Tab-separated table of C-alpha atoms and ligand atoms in Angstrom:
chain	number	residue	atom	x	y	z
A	1	MET	CA	-17.559	-40.098	-43.807
A	2	ILE	CA	-15.014	-37.807	-42.263
A	3	VAL	CA	-15.369	-34.065	-41.818
A	4	PHE	CA	-12.472	-31.646	-41.902
A	5	ASP	CA	-12.603	-27.951	-41.176
A	6	LEU	CA	-10.844	-26.262	-44.045
A	7	ALA	CA	-9.519	-22.747	-44.405
A	8	CYS	CA	-8.699	-20.809	-47.539
A	9	THR	CA	-5.963	-18.183	-47.809
A	10	CYS	CA	-8.752	-15.634	-48.318
A	11	GLY	CA	-9.871	-16.309	-44.754
A	12	PHE	CA	-13.001	-18.264	-45.583
A	13	THR	CA	-13.517	-21.428	-43.581
A	14	PHE	CA	-15.751	-24.292	-44.534
A	15	GLU	CA	-16.323	-27.979	-43.966
A	16	GLY	CA	-15.050	-30.590	-46.337
A	17	TRP	CA	-16.491	-34.074	-46.422
A	18	PHE	CA	-14.310	-36.984	-47.395
A	19	GLN	CA	-14.508	-40.733	-47.351
A	20	ASP	CA	-11.399	-40.932	-45.202
A	21	ARG	CA	-8.076	-39.218	-44.587
A	22	GLN	CA	-6.548	-40.728	-47.733
A	23	ASP	CA	-9.418	-39.352	-49.782
A	24	PHE	CA	-8.774	-35.895	-48.329
A	25	GLU	CA	-5.039	-36.073	-49.048
A	26	LYS	CA	-5.683	-37.256	-52.582
A	27	GLN	CA	-8.121	-34.451	-53.240
A	28	GLN	CA	-5.819	-31.882	-51.703
A	29	SER	CA	-2.763	-33.048	-53.661
A	30	THR	CA	-4.716	-32.887	-56.918
A	31	SER	CA	-6.085	-29.425	-56.033
A	32	PHE	CA	-9.571	-30.855	-56.177
A	33	ILE	CA	-10.629	-28.914	-53.109
A	34	GLU	CA	-11.865	-25.483	-54.041
A	35	CYS	CA	-12.764	-22.581	-51.815
A	36	PRO	CA	-16.520	-21.966	-52.247
A	37	GLU	CA	-15.926	-18.276	-51.560
A	38	CYS	CA	-13.150	-17.321	-53.983
A	39	GLY	CA	-12.471	-20.487	-55.961
A	40	SER	CA	-8.867	-20.719	-54.810
A	41	HIS	CA	-7.189	-24.089	-54.361
A	42	GLU	CA	-4.962	-22.750	-51.588
A	43	VAL	CA	-6.989	-24.623	-49.028
A	44	ARG	CA	-5.558	-26.140	-45.905
A	45	LYS	CA	-6.959	-28.257	-43.128
A	46	ILE	CA	-7.493	-26.593	-39.762
A	47	LEU	CA	-6.314	-28.819	-36.974
A	48	SER	CA	-9.449	-29.817	-35.172
A	49	PRO	CA	-11.059	-32.895	-33.732
A	50	ILE	CA	-12.465	-35.152	-36.365
A	51	ARG	CA	-16.187	-35.614	-36.260
A	52	TYR	CA	-17.890	-38.668	-37.549
A	53	GLN	CA	-21.436	-38.729	-38.711
A	54	SER	CA	-23.495	-41.829	-38.634
A	55	PRO	CA	-25.384	-42.477	-41.844
A	56	GLY	CA	-28.911	-41.175	-41.684
A	57	SER	CA	-28.216	-39.046	-38.651
A	58	ASP	CA	-29.546	-35.514	-38.793
A	59	MET	CA	-27.999	-34.371	-35.543
A	60	TYR	CA	-25.358	-32.262	-37.214
A	61	SER	CA	-26.127	-29.363	-39.456
A	62	GLN	CA	-25.656	-29.918	-43.132
A	63	PRO	CA	-22.248	-29.045	-44.492
A	64	GLN	CA	-21.993	-25.701	-46.248
A	65	GLN	CA	-20.423	-27.370	-49.198
A	66	HIS	CA	-21.641	-30.832	-49.816
A	67	CYS	CA	-20.730	-33.426	-52.314
A	68	THR	CA	-23.098	-33.902	-55.210
A	69	ASP	CA	-22.071	-37.516	-55.665
A	70	THR	CA	-24.610	-39.939	-54.344
A	71	VAL	CA	-23.275	-42.235	-51.673
A	72	SER	CA	-23.612	-45.848	-52.620
A	73	ARG	CA	-24.909	-48.399	-50.170
A	74	GLU	CA	-21.464	-49.962	-50.104
A	75	ASP	CA	-19.854	-46.656	-49.145
A	76	ALA	CA	-22.449	-46.091	-46.470
A	77	GLU	CA	-21.803	-49.511	-44.995
A	78	LYS	CA	-18.076	-48.911	-45.073
A	79	ALA	CA	-18.530	-45.576	-43.335
A	80	LEU	CA	-20.668	-47.217	-40.676
A	81	GLU	CA	-18.034	-49.880	-40.140
A	82	THR	CA	-15.389	-47.185	-39.694
A	83	LEU	CA	-17.635	-45.411	-37.224
A	84	GLN	CA	-18.317	-48.572	-35.250
A	85	LYS	CA	-14.599	-49.317	-35.074
A	86	PHE	CA	-13.853	-45.757	-33.978
A	87	VAL	CA	-16.472	-45.859	-31.243
A	88	ALA	CA	-15.342	-49.297	-30.043
A	89	GLU	CA	-11.726	-48.136	-29.796
A	90	ASN	CA	-12.180	-44.631	-28.455
A	91	PHE	CA	-15.242	-44.724	-26.282
A	92	GLU	CA	-15.348	-46.252	-22.841
A	93	ASP	CA	-18.126	-48.798	-22.568
A	94	VAL	CA	-20.130	-47.959	-19.448
A	95	GLY	CA	-22.998	-50.247	-20.411
A	96	ALA	CA	-26.262	-49.558	-18.602
A	97	ASP	CA	-24.629	-46.675	-16.660
A	98	LEU	CA	-24.585	-44.496	-19.749
A	99	ALA	CA	-27.321	-42.141	-18.559
A	100	LYS	CA	-25.789	-41.832	-15.088
A	101	GLU	CA	-22.282	-41.243	-16.411
A	102	SER	CA	-23.493	-38.742	-19.018
A	103	LEU	CA	-25.101	-36.689	-16.272
A	104	LYS	CA	-21.990	-36.881	-14.081
A	105	ILE	CA	-19.841	-35.628	-16.937
A	106	HIS	CA	-22.445	-32.992	-17.757
A	107	TYR	CA	-22.277	-31.615	-14.216
A	108	GLY	CA	-18.515	-31.904	-13.940
A	109	ILE	CA	-18.549	-34.722	-11.398
A	110	SER	CA	-16.813	-37.173	-13.697
A	111	GLU	CA	-13.833	-36.572	-15.954
A	112	PRO	CA	-15.052	-35.529	-19.412
A	113	ARG	CA	-14.536	-38.420	-21.783
A	114	ASN	CA	-16.097	-40.339	-24.580
A	115	ILE	CA	-18.486	-42.946	-23.322
A	116	ARG	CA	-20.865	-45.372	-24.913
A	117	GLY	CA	-23.483	-47.696	-23.590
A	118	VAL	CA	-27.160	-48.351	-23.520
A	119	THR	CA	-30.084	-46.326	-22.224
A	120	THR	CA	-33.762	-46.832	-21.833
A	121	ASP	CA	-36.196	-44.529	-23.601
A	122	SER	CA	-37.052	-42.734	-20.368
A	123	GLU	CA	-33.362	-42.216	-19.526
A	124	GLU	CA	-32.800	-40.806	-22.950
A	125	LYS	CA	-35.724	-38.428	-22.542
A	126	LYS	CA	-34.315	-37.231	-19.224
A	127	LEU	CA	-30.897	-36.643	-20.759
A	128	ARG	CA	-32.450	-34.642	-23.560
A	129	GLU	CA	-34.229	-32.494	-20.983
A	130	GLU	CA	-30.831	-31.852	-19.408
A	131	GLY	CA	-29.508	-30.745	-22.767
A	132	ILE	CA	-27.516	-33.888	-23.420
A	133	ASN	CA	-27.928	-35.309	-26.859
A	134	LEU	CA	-27.065	-38.911	-27.536
A	135	ILE	CA	-25.812	-40.078	-30.851
A	136	LYS	CA	-27.300	-43.414	-31.690
A	137	ILE	CA	-25.549	-45.765	-33.998
A	138	PRO	CA	-26.261	-49.388	-34.692
A	139	MET	CA	-23.502	-51.579	-33.294
A	140	PRO	CA	-22.634	-55.073	-34.492
A	141	THR	CA	-23.208	-56.628	-31.065
A	142	SER	CA	-26.737	-55.528	-30.311
A	143	ASN	CA	-26.602	-56.079	-26.543
A	144	LYS	CA	-23.340	-54.195	-25.934
A	145	GLY	CA	-23.426	-51.296	-28.319
A	146	VAL	CA	-25.080	-47.938	-28.383
A	147	ASN	CA	-28.765	-48.335	-28.868
B	1	ZN	ZN1	-11.032	-18.449	-50.672
């Protein structure tokens, strides 16, 4: 799934969930997107970083407007594949140094960037105590991915 921040001409902003960018463009061009506040179709996308959500993750708050369609297993698998590809291409693999690097970035010692890797349970607990939340997704190569 892909999340876009959307804004209506009435000033209301909300999150829209789409399968992918094409799905968003299709829905926008057919005026399928409706402002939950005033019902207008004059909705545009706010330029913002795209956030991905791993299936089953409850780390993000629920969208204000969510789709009533049930997500099929196939769609969920496709979304996971997209996520895995995104992480593999955009996140630097620091392997077992993930906890160390996360802390360095947290305290401004290292350049802020997207990193991925593996942690032990105790490292993860320590990070959480520091206010760093890890997003865990299953990766196709079990020994190299995010745990
Ligand atoms: Zn509106």
